[in-house]
Coordinates of C-alpha atoms in Angstrom, one line a residue:
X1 CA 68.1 2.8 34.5
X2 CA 67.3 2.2 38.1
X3 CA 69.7 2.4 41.3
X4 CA 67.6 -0.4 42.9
X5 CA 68.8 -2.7 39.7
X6 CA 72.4 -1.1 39.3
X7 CA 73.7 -1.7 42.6
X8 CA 73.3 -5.3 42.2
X9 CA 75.3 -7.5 44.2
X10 CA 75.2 -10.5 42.4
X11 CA 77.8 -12.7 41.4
X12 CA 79.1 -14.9 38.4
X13 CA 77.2 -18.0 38.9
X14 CA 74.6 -17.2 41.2
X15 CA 71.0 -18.2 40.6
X16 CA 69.2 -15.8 42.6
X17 CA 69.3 -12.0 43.4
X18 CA 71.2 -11.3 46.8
X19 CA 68.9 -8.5 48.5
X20 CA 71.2 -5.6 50.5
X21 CA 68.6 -5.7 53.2
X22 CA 69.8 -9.2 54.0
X23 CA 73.9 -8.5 54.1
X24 CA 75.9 -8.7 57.0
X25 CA 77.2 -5.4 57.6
X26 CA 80.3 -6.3 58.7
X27 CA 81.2 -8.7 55.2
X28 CA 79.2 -6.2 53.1
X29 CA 79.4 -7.9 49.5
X30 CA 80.8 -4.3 47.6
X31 CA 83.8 -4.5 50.5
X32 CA 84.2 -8.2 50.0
X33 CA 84.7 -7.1 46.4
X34 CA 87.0 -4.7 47.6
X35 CA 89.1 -7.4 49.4
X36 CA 89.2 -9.8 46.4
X37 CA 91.0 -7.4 44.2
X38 CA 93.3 -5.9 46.7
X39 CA 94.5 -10.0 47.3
X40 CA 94.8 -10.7 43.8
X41 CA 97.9 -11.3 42.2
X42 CA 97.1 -9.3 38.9
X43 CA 96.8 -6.4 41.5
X44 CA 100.1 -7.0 43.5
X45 CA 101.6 -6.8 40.4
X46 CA 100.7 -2.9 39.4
X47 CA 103.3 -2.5 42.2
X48 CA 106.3 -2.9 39.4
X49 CA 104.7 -1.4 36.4
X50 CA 105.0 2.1 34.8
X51 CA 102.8 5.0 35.8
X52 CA 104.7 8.2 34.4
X53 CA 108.2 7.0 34.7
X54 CA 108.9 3.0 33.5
X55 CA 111.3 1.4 35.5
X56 CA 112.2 4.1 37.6
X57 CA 113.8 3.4 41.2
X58 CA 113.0 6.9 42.1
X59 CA 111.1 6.4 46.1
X60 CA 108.5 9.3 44.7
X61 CA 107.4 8.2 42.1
X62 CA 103.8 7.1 41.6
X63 CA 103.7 3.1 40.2
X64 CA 100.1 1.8 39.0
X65 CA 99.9 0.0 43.1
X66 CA 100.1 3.5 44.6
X67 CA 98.3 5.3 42.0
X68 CA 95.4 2.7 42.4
X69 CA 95.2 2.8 45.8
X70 CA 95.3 6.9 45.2
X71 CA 92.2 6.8 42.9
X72 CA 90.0 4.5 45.0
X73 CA 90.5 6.9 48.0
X74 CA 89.1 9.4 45.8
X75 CA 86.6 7.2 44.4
X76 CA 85.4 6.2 47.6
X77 CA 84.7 10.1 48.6
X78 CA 83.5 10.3 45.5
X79 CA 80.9 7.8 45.8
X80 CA 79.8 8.7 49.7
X81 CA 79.3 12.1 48.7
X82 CA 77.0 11.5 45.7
X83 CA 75.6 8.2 47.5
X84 CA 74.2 10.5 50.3
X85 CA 72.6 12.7 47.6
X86 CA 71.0 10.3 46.1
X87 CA 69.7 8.5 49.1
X88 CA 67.8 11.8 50.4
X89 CA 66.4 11.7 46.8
X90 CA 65.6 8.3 46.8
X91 CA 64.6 7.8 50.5
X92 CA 62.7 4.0 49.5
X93 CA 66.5 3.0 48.8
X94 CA 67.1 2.8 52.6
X95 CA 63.8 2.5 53.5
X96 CA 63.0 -0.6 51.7
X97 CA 66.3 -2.0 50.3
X98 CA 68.6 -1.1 53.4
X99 CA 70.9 0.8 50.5
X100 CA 73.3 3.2 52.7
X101 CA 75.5 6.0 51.3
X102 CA 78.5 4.0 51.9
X103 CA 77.5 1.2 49.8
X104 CA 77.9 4.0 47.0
X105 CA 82.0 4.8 48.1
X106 CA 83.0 1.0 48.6
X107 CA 81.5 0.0 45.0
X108 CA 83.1 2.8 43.6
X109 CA 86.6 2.3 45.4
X110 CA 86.7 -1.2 44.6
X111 CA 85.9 -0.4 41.0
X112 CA 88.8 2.8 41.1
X113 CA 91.1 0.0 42.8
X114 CA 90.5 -2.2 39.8
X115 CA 90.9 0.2 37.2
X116 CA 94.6 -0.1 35.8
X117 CA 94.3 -4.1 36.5
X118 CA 94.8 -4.7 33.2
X119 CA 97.3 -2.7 31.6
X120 CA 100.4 -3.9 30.2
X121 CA 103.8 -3.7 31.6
X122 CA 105.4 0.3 30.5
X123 CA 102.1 1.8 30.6
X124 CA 99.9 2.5 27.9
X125 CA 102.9 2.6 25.3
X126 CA 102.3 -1.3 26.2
X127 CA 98.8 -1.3 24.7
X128 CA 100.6 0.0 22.0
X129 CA 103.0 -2.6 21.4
X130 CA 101.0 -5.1 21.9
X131 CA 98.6 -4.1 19.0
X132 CA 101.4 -3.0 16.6
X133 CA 102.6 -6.3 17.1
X134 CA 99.2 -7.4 15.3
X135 CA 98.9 -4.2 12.7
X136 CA 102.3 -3.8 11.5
X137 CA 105.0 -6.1 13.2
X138 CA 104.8 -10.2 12.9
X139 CA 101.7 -10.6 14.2
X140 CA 100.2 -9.6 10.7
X141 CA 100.3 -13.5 9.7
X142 CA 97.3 -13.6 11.4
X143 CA 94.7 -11.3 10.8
X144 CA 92.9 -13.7 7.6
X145 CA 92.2 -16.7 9.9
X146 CA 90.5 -14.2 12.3
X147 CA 86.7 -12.6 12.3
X148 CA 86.9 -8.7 12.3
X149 CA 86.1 -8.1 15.9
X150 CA 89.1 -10.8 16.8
X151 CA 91.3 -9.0 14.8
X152 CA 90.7 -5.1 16.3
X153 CA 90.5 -6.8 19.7
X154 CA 94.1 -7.4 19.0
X155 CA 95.3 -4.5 16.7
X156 CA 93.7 -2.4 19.6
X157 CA 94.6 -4.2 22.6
X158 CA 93.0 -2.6 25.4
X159 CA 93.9 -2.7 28.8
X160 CA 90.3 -1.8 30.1
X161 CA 88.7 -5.1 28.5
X162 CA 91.7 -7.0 29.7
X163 CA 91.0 -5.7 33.0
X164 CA 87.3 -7.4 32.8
X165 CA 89.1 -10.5 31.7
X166 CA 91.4 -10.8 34.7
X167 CA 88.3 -9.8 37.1
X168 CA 85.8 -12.3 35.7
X169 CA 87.6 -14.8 33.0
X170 CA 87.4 -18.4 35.0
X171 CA 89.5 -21.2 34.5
X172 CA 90.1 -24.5 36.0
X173 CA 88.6 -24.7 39.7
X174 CA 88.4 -20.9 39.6
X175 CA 85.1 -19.9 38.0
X176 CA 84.1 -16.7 37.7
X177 CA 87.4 -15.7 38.3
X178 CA 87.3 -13.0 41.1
X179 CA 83.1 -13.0 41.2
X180 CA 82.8 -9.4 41.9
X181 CA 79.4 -8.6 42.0
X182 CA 77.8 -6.8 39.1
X183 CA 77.3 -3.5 40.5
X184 CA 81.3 -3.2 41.0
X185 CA 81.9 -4.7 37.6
X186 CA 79.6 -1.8 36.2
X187 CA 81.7 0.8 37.8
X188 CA 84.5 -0.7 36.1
X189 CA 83.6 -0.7 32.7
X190 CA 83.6 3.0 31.5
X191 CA 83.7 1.4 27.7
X192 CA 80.7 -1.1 28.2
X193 CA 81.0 -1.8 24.4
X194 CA 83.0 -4.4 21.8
X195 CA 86.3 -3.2 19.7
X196 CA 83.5 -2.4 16.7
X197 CA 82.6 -0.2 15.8
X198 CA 85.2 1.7 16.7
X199 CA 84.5 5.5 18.1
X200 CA 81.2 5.8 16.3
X201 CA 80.0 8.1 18.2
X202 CA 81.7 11.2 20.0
X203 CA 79.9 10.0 23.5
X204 CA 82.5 9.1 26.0
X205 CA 81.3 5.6 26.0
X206 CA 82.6 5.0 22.8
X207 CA 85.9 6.1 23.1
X208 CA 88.2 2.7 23.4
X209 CA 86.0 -0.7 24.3
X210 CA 84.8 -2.3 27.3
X211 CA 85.6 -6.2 26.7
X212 CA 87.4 -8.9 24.5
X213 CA 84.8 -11.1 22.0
X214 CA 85.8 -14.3 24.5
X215 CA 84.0 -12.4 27.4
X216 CA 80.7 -11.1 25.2
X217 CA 78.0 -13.4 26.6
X218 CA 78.8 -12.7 30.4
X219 CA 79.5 -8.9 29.8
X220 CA 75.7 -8.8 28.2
X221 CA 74.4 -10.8 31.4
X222 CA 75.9 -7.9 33.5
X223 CA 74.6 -5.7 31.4
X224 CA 71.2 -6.9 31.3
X225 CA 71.0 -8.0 35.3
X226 CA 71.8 -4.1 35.6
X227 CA 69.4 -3.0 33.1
X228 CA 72.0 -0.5 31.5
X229 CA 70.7 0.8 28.3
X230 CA 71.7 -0.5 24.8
X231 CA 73.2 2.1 21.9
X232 CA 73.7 -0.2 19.5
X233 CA 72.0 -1.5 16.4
X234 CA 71.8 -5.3 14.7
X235 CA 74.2 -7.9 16.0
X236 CA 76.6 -4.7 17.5
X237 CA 77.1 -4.3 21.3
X238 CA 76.9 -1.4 23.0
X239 CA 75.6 0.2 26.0
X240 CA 75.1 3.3 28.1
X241 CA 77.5 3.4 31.1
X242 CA 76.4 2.7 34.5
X243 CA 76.3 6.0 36.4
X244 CA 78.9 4.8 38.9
X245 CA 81.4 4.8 36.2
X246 CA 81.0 7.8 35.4
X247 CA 83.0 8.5 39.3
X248 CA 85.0 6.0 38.6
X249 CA 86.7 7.9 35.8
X250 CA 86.5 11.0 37.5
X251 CA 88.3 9.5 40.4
X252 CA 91.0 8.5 37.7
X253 CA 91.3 12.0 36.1
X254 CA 91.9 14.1 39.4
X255 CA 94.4 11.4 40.3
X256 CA 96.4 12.0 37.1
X257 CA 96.2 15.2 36.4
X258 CA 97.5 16.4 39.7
X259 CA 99.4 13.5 41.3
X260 CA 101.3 13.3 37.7
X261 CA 101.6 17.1 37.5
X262 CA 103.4 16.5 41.8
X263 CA 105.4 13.7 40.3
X264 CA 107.3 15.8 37.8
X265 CA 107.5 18.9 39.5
X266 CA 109.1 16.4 42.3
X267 CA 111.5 15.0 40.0
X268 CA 112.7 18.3 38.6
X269 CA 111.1 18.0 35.5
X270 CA 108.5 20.9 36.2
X271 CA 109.4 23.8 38.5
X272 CA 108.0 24.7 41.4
X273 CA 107.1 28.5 40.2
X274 CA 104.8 26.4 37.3
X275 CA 102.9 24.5 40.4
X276 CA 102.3 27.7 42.3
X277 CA 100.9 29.3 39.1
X278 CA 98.5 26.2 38.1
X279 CA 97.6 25.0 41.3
X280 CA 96.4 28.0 43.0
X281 CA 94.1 28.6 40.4
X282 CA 92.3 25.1 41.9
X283 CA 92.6 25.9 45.6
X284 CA 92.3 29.4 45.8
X285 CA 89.2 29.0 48.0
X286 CA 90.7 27.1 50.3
X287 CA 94.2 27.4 51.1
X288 CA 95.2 28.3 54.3
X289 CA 97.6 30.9 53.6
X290 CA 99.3 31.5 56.9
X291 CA 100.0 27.5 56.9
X292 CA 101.1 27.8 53.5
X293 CA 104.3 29.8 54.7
X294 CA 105.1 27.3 57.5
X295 CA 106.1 24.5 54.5
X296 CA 109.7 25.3 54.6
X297 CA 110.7 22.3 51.8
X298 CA 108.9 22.1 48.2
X299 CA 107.7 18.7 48.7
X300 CA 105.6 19.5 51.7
X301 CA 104.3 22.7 49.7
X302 CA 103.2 20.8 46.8
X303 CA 101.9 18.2 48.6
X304 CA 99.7 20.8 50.3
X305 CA 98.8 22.4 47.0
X306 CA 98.0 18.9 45.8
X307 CA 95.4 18.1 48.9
X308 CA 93.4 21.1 48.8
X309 CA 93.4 20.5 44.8
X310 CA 92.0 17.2 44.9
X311 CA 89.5 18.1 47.5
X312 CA 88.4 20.8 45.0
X313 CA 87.9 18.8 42.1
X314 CA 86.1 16.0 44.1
X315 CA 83.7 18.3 45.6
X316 CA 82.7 19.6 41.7
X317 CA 82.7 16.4 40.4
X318 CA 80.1 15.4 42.7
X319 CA 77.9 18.6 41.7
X320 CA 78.1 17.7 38.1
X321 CA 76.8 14.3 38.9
X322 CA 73.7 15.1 40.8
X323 CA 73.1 18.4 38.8
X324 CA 73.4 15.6 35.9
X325 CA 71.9 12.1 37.4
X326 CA 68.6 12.4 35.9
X327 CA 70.2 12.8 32.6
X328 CA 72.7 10.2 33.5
X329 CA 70.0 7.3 34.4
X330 CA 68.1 8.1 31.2
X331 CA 71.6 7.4 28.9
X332 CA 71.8 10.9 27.9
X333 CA 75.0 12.2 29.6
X334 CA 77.9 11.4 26.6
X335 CA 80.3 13.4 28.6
X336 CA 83.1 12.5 31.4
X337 CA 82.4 14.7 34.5
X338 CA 85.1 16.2 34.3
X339 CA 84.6 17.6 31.3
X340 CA 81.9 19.7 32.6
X341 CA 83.8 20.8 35.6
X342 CA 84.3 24.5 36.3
X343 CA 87.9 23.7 36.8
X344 CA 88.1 22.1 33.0
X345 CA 90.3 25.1 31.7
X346 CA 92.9 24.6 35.0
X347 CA 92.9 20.8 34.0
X348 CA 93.6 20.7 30.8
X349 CA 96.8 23.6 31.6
X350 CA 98.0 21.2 33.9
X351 CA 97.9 18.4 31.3
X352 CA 99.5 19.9 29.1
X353 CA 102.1 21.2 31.2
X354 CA 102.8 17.3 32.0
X355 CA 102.8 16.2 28.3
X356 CA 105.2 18.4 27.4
X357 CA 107.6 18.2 30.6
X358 CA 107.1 14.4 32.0
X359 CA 105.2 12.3 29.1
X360 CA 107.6 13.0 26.7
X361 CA 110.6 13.4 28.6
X362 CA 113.9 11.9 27.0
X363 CA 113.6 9.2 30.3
X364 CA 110.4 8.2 29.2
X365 CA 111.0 8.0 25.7
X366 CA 113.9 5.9 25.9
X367 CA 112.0 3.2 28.3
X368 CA 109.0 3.0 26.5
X369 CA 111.2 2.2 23.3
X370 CA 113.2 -0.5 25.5
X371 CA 109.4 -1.7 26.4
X372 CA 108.4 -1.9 22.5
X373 CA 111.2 -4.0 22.0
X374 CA 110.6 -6.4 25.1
X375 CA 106.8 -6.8 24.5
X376 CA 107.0 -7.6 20.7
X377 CA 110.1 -10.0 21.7
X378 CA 108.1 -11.6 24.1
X379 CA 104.7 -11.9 22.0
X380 CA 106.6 -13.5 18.7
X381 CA 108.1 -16.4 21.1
X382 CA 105.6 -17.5 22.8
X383 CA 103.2 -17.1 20.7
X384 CA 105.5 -19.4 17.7
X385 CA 105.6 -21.4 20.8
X386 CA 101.9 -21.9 22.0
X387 CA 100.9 -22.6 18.1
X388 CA 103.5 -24.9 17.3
X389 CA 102.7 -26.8 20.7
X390 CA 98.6 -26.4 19.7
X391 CA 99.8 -27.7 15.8
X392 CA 102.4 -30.9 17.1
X393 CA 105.3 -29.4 15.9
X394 CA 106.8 -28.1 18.5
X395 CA 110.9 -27.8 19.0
X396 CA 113.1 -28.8 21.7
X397 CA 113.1 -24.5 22.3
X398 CA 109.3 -24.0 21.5
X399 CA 109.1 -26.5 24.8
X400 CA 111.8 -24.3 26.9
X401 CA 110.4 -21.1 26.1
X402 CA 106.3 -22.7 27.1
X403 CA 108.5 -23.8 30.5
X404 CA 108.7 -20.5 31.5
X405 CA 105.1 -20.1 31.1
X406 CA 103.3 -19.6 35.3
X407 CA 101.3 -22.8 35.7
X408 CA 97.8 -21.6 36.0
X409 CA 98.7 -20.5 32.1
X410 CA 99.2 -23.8 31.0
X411 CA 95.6 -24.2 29.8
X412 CA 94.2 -25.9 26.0
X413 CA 93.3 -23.4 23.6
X414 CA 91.4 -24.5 20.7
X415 CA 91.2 -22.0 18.3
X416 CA 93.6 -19.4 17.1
X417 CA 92.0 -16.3 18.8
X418 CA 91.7 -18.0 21.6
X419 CA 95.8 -19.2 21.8
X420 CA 96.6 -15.4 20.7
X421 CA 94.9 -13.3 23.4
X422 CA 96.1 -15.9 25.8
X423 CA 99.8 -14.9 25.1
X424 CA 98.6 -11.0 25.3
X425 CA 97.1 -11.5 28.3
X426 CA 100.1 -13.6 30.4
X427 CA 102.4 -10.6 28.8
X428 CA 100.3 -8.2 29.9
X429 CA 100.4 -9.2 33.6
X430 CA 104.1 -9.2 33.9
X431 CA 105.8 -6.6 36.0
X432 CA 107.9 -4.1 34.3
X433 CA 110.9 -6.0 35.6
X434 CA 109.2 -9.5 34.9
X435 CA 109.0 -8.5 30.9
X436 CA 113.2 -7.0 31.5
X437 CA 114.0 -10.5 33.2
X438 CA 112.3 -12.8 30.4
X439 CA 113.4 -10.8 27.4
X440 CA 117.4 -10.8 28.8
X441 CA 116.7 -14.5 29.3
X442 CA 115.3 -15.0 25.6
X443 CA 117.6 -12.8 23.9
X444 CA 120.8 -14.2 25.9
X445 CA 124.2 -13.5 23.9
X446 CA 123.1 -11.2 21.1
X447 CA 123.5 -7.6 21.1

């Protein structure tokens, strides 16, 4: 791979290259990119849906808006930092293309801002639902009048290739959907592969998958505009990430590990004396220890701790990458950054601090069970509903429950995959309190 091909800023639809050297500067194409997702309604809507805690009320706590916004600011640093490396080692990319460092931050901050886009309502217990639905609830009907791939796109729903739906799918009017340009969209896709095989390989690109079978043919045009390399054999795809993702994830794990880790320790549910033990181990070299004892309250300690933390883990992450990008251009890096940091041990003891104190708290456990029960509710309604409508035997409720359907999802869907992923996909863009509001209205009277 190539940086002058990766940081391509072409769009869906567009017939010819667009050349950097030829941007305005003040409506640079990665920002504009940037500025598309930020206005979207699929974004405004990670505002009410689960990070840690689902449908909490709790001021604090982080929702999938705010931690977003949280892991594109890292992202961005991320990318300036390692973009300036990589512009003194490739001085023609200035010279000749008019690439800057920043260009690297604002494709990797629109790509971190993008990240969660397409996750269900009650976090990733909603990928869950959604595909038990499919494997072992009433959604089993199904799986003979589908191919294979159809089928584990939908057993293994997957918020990542829903994500690349929502930024690119088109429909009426809208093509293209949001036309990010491809270098963005490459960021963004730290699974650049289809639902099979699944995991067949222990490189990090092959953990989950990158993109649903309806968006195949313009996830291989990205693919091949970029020149990312392909790992897979006969009529399998598959590729090698594009090196930006690799910061985009990274962005994603410092956010998570220790915003989470401040999150519970802020609502009780780790003490304080655990975040002084962890998180000086990360900031050791650079805490200020006569500010330190100025913090008279343990949110403005923490908060401190959590700053020079972040700061920490950014400034490795970067050295792995360039101690790593020649590796990384050639498709022979199967390993997330962070995994080769120097602070992996102090990570992975803050993780599991968090799993055992906040992800499986009683509070989260009991509202990801109510979200099982909404999400299946609300998947076996309208979906009856869409297919008796598609089949012309629709009832007087199939045609009340496909009124409460938004507008823009009243499209035609001709075949059976096609009608399925459609329902996953509306559900999956309701708010945490949109799902609540819908089921209560479905499921009026009983209980």
């Amino acid at each position: 791979m190539n940086w002058e091909q990766l940081l391509s800023l072409k769009r869906q639809g567009d017939k010819g290259k667009r050349l950097r050297i030829e941007q305005d500067d003040t409506r640079l194409g990665f920002e504009v990119d940037y500025d598309r997702i930020i206005f979207s309604a699929a974004f405004r809507s990670l505002q009410d849906k689960t990070q840690v805690i689902p449908l909490s009320k709790t001021d604090f706590v982080h929702t999938r808006l705010t931690h977003s916004l949280e892991v594109s600011v890292v992202g961005r640093s991320l990318g300036r930092l390692v973009g300036k490396k990589i512009i003194e080692k490739y001085p023609h990319l200035k010279e000749v293309h008019g690439f800057h460092m920043n260009d690297f931050g604002a494709i990797v901050a629109a790509a971190s801002l993008a990240h969660d886009i397409g996750n269900p309502p009650f976090g990733h217990s909603g990928e869950k639902a959604i595909g038990e639905y499919f494997s072992i609830g009433n959604g089993q009907q199904y799986k003979d009048q589908l191919s294979e791939k159809e089928w584990q796109d939908l057993i293994d729903f997957e918020g990542n290739a829903n994500g690349f739906s929502v930024l690119t799918a088109s429909r009426p009017g809208i093509e293209g959907g949001l036309r990010i340009s491809y270098a963005t969209l490459g960021a963004f896709m730290k699974y650049p592969k289809e639902s099979l095989p699944k995991k067949p390989t222990k490189n990090i690109a092959d953990k989950k998958y990158g993109f649903f079978q309806t968006d195949k043919s313009f996830f291989q045009e990205v693919a091949a505009d970029m020149g990312l390399i392909p790992n897979k054999l006969g009529s399998d795809i598959g590729f090698e990430r594009h090196p930006l993702a690799y910061l985009v994830e990274a962005a994603d794990d410092i956010c998570y590990t220790i915003i989470d880790f401040e999150d519970g320790i802020n609502l009780g549910l780790v003490s304080e004396d655990f975040a002084l033990e962890y998180l000086i181990k990360l900031v050791k070299d650079s805490i200020d220890t006569s500010k330190y004892k100025t913090l008279t309250t343990k949110e403005d300690r923490i908060s401190y701790l959590r700053a020079l933390a972040i700061g920490s883990l950014i400034n490795d992450a970067v050295n792995v990458f360039i101690e790593n990008e020649t590796l990384i251009l050639e498709g022979k890096f199967p390993f997330a950054i962070m995994d080769k940091s120097k602070y992996k041990a102090q990570m992975d003891d803050i993780i599991k601090i968090s799993v055992n104190n906040i992800y499986q708290s009683r509070e989260v456990i009991e509202k990801e069970i109510v979200g099982y029960q909404i999400i299946q509710t609300l998947l076996d309604k309208f979906i009856i509903a869409f297919n008796n409508k598609y089949n012309g035997n629709a009832s007087n409720y199939d045609s009340l429950i496909l009124k409460m359907l938004p507008e823009k999802h009243h499209l035609e869907k001709e075949n059976l995959y096609g009608r399925l992923l459609h329902i996953c996909h509306f559900i999956s863009l309701l708010t945490d309190g949109n799902a609540l509001l819908f089921y209560k209205t479905i499921t009026a009277g009983k209980g």
